[in-house]
């Protein structure tokens, strides 16, 4: 690990180094190394640095250690957008949906303005715990706050309807949303994939093929990992 080599070589470690290392460890779910880095943060006196604290919250949250992430979060003197988003996203993705929703409300009350990442976490949480009305409330709030919903936000709304058993409504919204997004973001391949997948699920194979053709005609290339169903 480059971080270990830097220490052995005698390089000075500062808050920027710690925050970068913690981000990398979180992305790779390297919990053991993350805990070791946390201990080193204490030893070097950077534990009260906001950037390092955010890195710790994010690292633990990405590793699924939500209680540890909450402990760091609670110990912080201040919370910025990154602090909230890190814990919110972790809660939403690791089975703490109700807690994520409560945290979203706390964040709004604190005066920190949410962004697209915040709303995505809130919508994901609502979807996972089956709170359709609350999810739609947040989606409307997002538009009220002058945010332009992206494909991933619409996908969450579609999932909300689907999990609640409103499959027809889910398909209608997915088609309507994807077509609108294609107008707004004609070069985003994820939107074409979303629309084609929904049309294929409905059995509208000719329409799905038309979307694929439109994508090819516009020269938009599908990213690896996306499927056409």
Tab-separated table of C-alpha atoms in Angstrom:
chain	number	residue	atom	x	y	z
A	1	UNK	CA	0.000	0.000	0.000
A	2	UNK	CA	1.412	3.407	-1.044
A	3	UNK	CA	0.340	4.955	2.262
A	4	UNK	CA	2.448	2.461	4.241
A	5	UNK	CA	5.425	3.056	1.970
A	6	UNK	CA	5.105	6.810	2.472
A	7	UNK	CA	5.172	6.369	6.240
A	8	UNK	CA	8.165	4.036	6.123
A	9	UNK	CA	9.992	6.496	3.892
A	10	UNK	CA	9.420	9.255	6.416
A	11	UNK	CA	7.053	11.398	4.358
A	12	UNK	CA	4.954	13.879	6.332
A	13	UNK	CA	1.308	12.810	6.565
A	14	UNK	CA	-1.254	15.621	6.615
A	15	UNK	CA	-5.047	15.892	6.622
A	16	UNK	CA	-5.201	15.791	2.825
A	17	UNK	CA	-3.275	12.514	2.770
A	18	UNK	CA	-5.567	10.984	5.377
A	19	UNK	CA	-8.757	12.055	3.588
A	20	UNK	CA	-7.472	10.679	0.268
A	21	UNK	CA	-6.405	7.365	1.831
A	22	UNK	CA	-9.719	6.962	3.655
A	23	UNK	CA	-11.621	7.581	0.429
A	24	UNK	CA	-9.604	4.899	-1.352
A	25	UNK	CA	-10.104	2.436	1.513
A	26	UNK	CA	-13.836	3.070	1.518
A	27	UNK	CA	-14.066	2.555	-2.237
A	28	UNK	CA	-12.333	-0.812	-1.882
A	29	UNK	CA	-14.196	-1.772	1.351
A	30	UNK	CA	-10.847	-2.281	3.083
A	31	UNK	CA	-12.222	-2.147	6.624
A	32	UNK	CA	-9.174	-3.507	8.481
A	33	UNK	CA	-6.851	-0.971	6.858
A	34	UNK	CA	-9.479	1.695	7.510
A	35	UNK	CA	-9.488	0.920	11.225
A	36	UNK	CA	-5.691	1.053	11.304
A	37	UNK	CA	-5.789	4.426	9.575
A	38	UNK	CA	-8.396	5.628	12.082
A	39	UNK	CA	-6.021	4.724	14.929
A	40	UNK	CA	-3.211	6.589	13.196
A	41	UNK	CA	-5.449	9.636	12.804
A	42	UNK	CA	-5.760	9.743	16.600
A	43	UNK	CA	-2.011	9.405	17.090
A	44	UNK	CA	-1.176	12.196	14.673
A	45	UNK	CA	-3.744	14.636	16.067
A	46	UNK	CA	-5.928	15.034	12.971
A	47	UNK	CA	-9.063	13.557	14.514
A	48	UNK	CA	-10.788	16.960	14.758
A	49	UNK	CA	-10.114	17.920	11.132
A	50	UNK	CA	-13.391	18.104	9.193
A	51	UNK	CA	-11.947	16.603	6.002
A	52	UNK	CA	-10.512	13.648	7.909
A	53	UNK	CA	-13.730	13.174	9.888
A	54	UNK	CA	-15.707	13.141	6.650
A	55	UNK	CA	-13.278	10.578	5.289
A	56	UNK	CA	-13.835	8.360	8.322
A	57	UNK	CA	-17.629	8.625	8.087
A	58	UNK	CA	-17.515	7.777	4.394
A	59	UNK	CA	-15.076	4.897	4.857
A	60	UNK	CA	-17.136	3.216	7.583
A	61	UNK	CA	-20.403	3.850	5.723
A	62	UNK	CA	-19.089	2.375	2.475
A	63	UNK	CA	-17.867	-0.674	4.385
A	64	UNK	CA	-21.349	-1.138	5.848
A	65	UNK	CA	-20.243	-0.304	9.401
A	66	UNK	CA	-23.036	2.182	9.959
A	67	UNK	CA	-22.783	2.258	13.756
A	68	UNK	CA	-19.094	3.187	13.520
A	69	UNK	CA	-19.915	5.841	10.926
A	70	UNK	CA	-22.585	7.247	13.247
A	71	UNK	CA	-20.132	7.391	16.157
A	72	UNK	CA	-17.697	9.477	14.138
A	73	UNK	CA	-20.542	11.658	12.846
A	74	UNK	CA	-21.848	12.258	16.380
A	75	UNK	CA	-18.385	13.253	17.605
A	76	UNK	CA	-18.048	16.010	15.001
A	77	UNK	CA	-18.421	19.656	15.987
A	78	UNK	CA	-19.805	20.580	12.573
A	79	UNK	CA	-21.334	18.787	9.608
A	80	UNK	CA	-21.165	19.930	6.003
A	81	UNK	CA	-22.924	18.520	2.943
A	82	UNK	CA	-20.306	15.790	2.533
A	83	UNK	CA	-20.771	14.658	6.144
A	84	UNK	CA	-24.519	14.274	5.726
A	85	UNK	CA	-24.338	12.691	2.288
A	86	UNK	CA	-21.773	10.112	3.383
A	87	UNK	CA	-23.872	8.858	6.290
A	88	UNK	CA	-27.192	9.197	4.460
A	89	UNK	CA	-25.969	7.165	1.498
A	90	UNK	CA	-24.466	4.516	3.750
A	91	UNK	CA	-27.703	4.152	5.715
A	92	UNK	CA	-29.807	3.988	2.549
A	93	UNK	CA	-27.616	1.328	0.951
A	94	UNK	CA	-27.096	-0.906	3.974
A	95	UNK	CA	-30.574	-1.503	5.352
A	96	UNK	CA	-31.022	1.574	7.543
A	97	UNK	CA	-33.775	3.124	5.428
A	98	UNK	CA	-35.894	4.578	8.227
A	99	UNK	CA	-32.816	6.056	9.856
A	100	UNK	CA	-31.745	7.580	6.536
A	101	UNK	CA	-35.139	9.255	6.182
A	102	UNK	CA	-34.948	10.672	9.722
A	103	UNK	CA	-31.443	11.896	9.004
A	104	UNK	CA	-32.592	13.595	5.804
A	105	UNK	CA	-35.184	15.509	7.839
A	106	UNK	CA	-32.545	16.449	10.427
A	107	UNK	CA	-30.280	17.688	7.675
A	108	UNK	CA	-32.976	19.940	6.254
A	109	UNK	CA	-33.727	21.295	9.735
A	110	UNK	CA	-30.023	22.042	10.258
A	111	UNK	CA	-30.012	24.389	7.284
A	112	UNK	CA	-27.652	22.365	5.083
A	113	UNK	CA	-29.040	22.434	1.544
A	114	UNK	CA	-29.356	18.981	-0.054
A	115	UNK	CA	-28.023	18.206	-3.516
A	116	UNK	CA	-28.687	15.495	-6.076
A	117	UNK	CA	-26.714	12.917	-4.095
A	118	UNK	CA	-28.748	13.662	-0.966
A	119	UNK	CA	-32.045	13.261	-2.774
A	120	UNK	CA	-30.875	10.032	-4.384
A	121	UNK	CA	-30.070	8.593	-0.947
A	122	UNK	CA	-33.446	9.711	0.426
A	123	UNK	CA	-35.336	8.229	-2.535
A	124	UNK	CA	-33.361	4.992	-2.265
A	125	UNK	CA	-34.217	4.753	1.432
A	126	UNK	CA	-37.922	5.303	0.740
A	127	UNK	CA	-37.838	2.652	-1.964
A	128	UNK	CA	-36.160	0.072	0.262
A	129	UNK	CA	-38.661	0.503	3.103
A	130	UNK	CA	-41.718	0.844	0.853
A	131	UNK	CA	-42.660	4.447	1.656
A	132	UNK	CA	-44.184	5.455	-1.679
A	133	UNK	CA	-45.888	8.668	-0.522
A	134	UNK	CA	-42.788	9.892	1.316
A	135	UNK	CA	-40.620	9.155	-1.715
A	136	UNK	CA	-42.957	11.079	-4.016
A	137	UNK	CA	-42.954	13.935	-1.495
A	138	UNK	CA	-39.155	14.075	-1.678
A	139	UNK	CA	-39.222	13.884	-5.472
A	140	UNK	CA	-41.601	16.869	-5.594
A	141	UNK	CA	-39.412	18.684	-3.067
A	142	UNK	CA	-36.435	18.092	-5.320
A	143	UNK	CA	-38.162	19.779	-8.243
A	144	UNK	CA	-39.409	22.563	-5.940
A	145	UNK	CA	-35.793	23.245	-4.941
A	146	UNK	CA	-34.942	23.755	-8.632
A	147	UNK	CA	-33.007	20.490	-9.010
A	148	UNK	CA	-33.236	18.797	-12.385
A	149	UNK	CA	-33.868	15.109	-11.656
A	150	UNK	CA	-31.433	12.784	-13.404
A	151	UNK	CA	-31.944	9.260	-14.705
A	152	UNK	CA	-31.004	7.721	-11.345
A	153	UNK	CA	-33.653	9.780	-9.516
A	154	UNK	CA	-36.363	8.738	-11.954
A	155	UNK	CA	-35.158	5.143	-11.662
A	156	UNK	CA	-35.742	5.354	-7.893
A	157	UNK	CA	-39.278	6.647	-8.430
A	158	UNK	CA	-39.941	3.803	-10.862
A	159	UNK	CA	-38.608	1.377	-8.249
A	160	UNK	CA	-40.832	2.987	-5.609
A	161	UNK	CA	-43.946	2.314	-7.670
A	162	UNK	CA	-42.780	-1.169	-8.601
A	163	UNK	CA	-42.079	-2.229	-5.008
A	164	UNK	CA	-45.469	-0.852	-3.963
A	165	UNK	CA	-47.157	-3.064	-6.557
A	166	UNK	CA	-48.068	-0.277	-8.985
A	167	UNK	CA	-46.320	-1.846	-11.955
A	168	UNK	CA	-48.337	-0.085	-14.648
A	169	UNK	CA	-47.700	3.310	-13.056
A	170	UNK	CA	-44.013	2.448	-12.764
A	171	UNK	CA	-43.795	1.672	-16.463
A	172	UNK	CA	-45.684	4.819	-17.452
A	173	UNK	CA	-43.447	7.040	-15.340
A	174	UNK	CA	-40.302	5.329	-16.580
A	175	UNK	CA	-41.243	5.862	-20.219
A	176	UNK	CA	-42.349	9.459	-19.677
A	177	UNK	CA	-39.293	10.308	-17.584
A	178	UNK	CA	-36.813	8.686	-19.935
A	179	UNK	CA	-38.243	10.447	-22.986
A	180	UNK	CA	-38.069	13.781	-21.180
A	181	UNK	CA	-34.504	13.093	-20.070
A	182	UNK	CA	-33.477	12.213	-23.616
A	183	UNK	CA	-34.628	15.692	-24.637
A	184	UNK	CA	-32.613	17.275	-21.821
A	185	UNK	CA	-29.541	15.006	-21.910
A	186	UNK	CA	-29.375	13.499	-25.415
A	187	UNK	CA	-25.829	12.180	-24.929
A	188	UNK	CA	-26.381	10.229	-21.701
A	189	UNK	CA	-26.412	6.491	-22.560
A	190	UNK	CA	-27.962	5.515	-19.202
A	191	UNK	CA	-31.217	7.217	-20.173
A	192	UNK	CA	-31.527	5.288	-23.430
A	193	UNK	CA	-30.808	2.070	-21.543
A	194	UNK	CA	-33.500	2.898	-18.968
A	195	UNK	CA	-36.120	3.606	-21.634
A	196	UNK	CA	-35.260	0.553	-23.749
A	197	UNK	CA	-35.325	-1.721	-20.698
A	198	UNK	CA	-38.753	-0.510	-19.614
A	199	UNK	CA	-40.182	-0.804	-23.116
A	200	UNK	CA	-38.790	-4.321	-23.399
A	201	UNK	CA	-40.307	-5.235	-20.032
A	202	UNK	CA	-43.677	-4.016	-21.309
A	203	UNK	CA	-43.258	-6.222	-24.365
A	204	UNK	CA	-42.880	-3.222	-26.673
A	205	UNK	CA	-39.961	-4.757	-28.527
A	206	UNK	CA	-40.338	-2.589	-31.627
A	207	UNK	CA	-40.245	0.580	-29.531
A	208	UNK	CA	-37.221	-0.728	-27.624
A	209	UNK	CA	-35.486	-1.410	-30.933
A	210	UNK	CA	-36.322	2.131	-32.053
A	211	UNK	CA	-34.635	3.513	-28.940
A	212	UNK	CA	-31.521	1.460	-29.652
A	213	UNK	CA	-31.520	2.721	-33.237
A	214	UNK	CA	-31.945	6.318	-32.062
A	215	UNK	CA	-29.005	5.831	-29.721
A	216	UNK	CA	-26.850	4.500	-32.561
A	217	UNK	CA	-27.957	7.262	-34.944
A	218	UNK	CA	-26.922	9.895	-32.401
A	219	UNK	CA	-23.589	8.179	-31.817
A	220	UNK	CA	-24.272	7.611	-28.122
A	221	UNK	CA	-22.291	4.631	-26.873
A	222	UNK	CA	-23.573	2.307	-24.148
A	223	UNK	CA	-21.320	2.066	-21.088
A	224	UNK	CA	-20.101	-1.394	-20.029
A	225	UNK	CA	-22.343	-2.985	-17.418
A	226	UNK	CA	-25.637	-1.555	-18.657
A	227	UNK	CA	-28.060	-4.123	-20.016
A	228	UNK	CA	-30.861	-4.065	-22.537
A	229	UNK	CA	-32.642	-6.906	-20.635
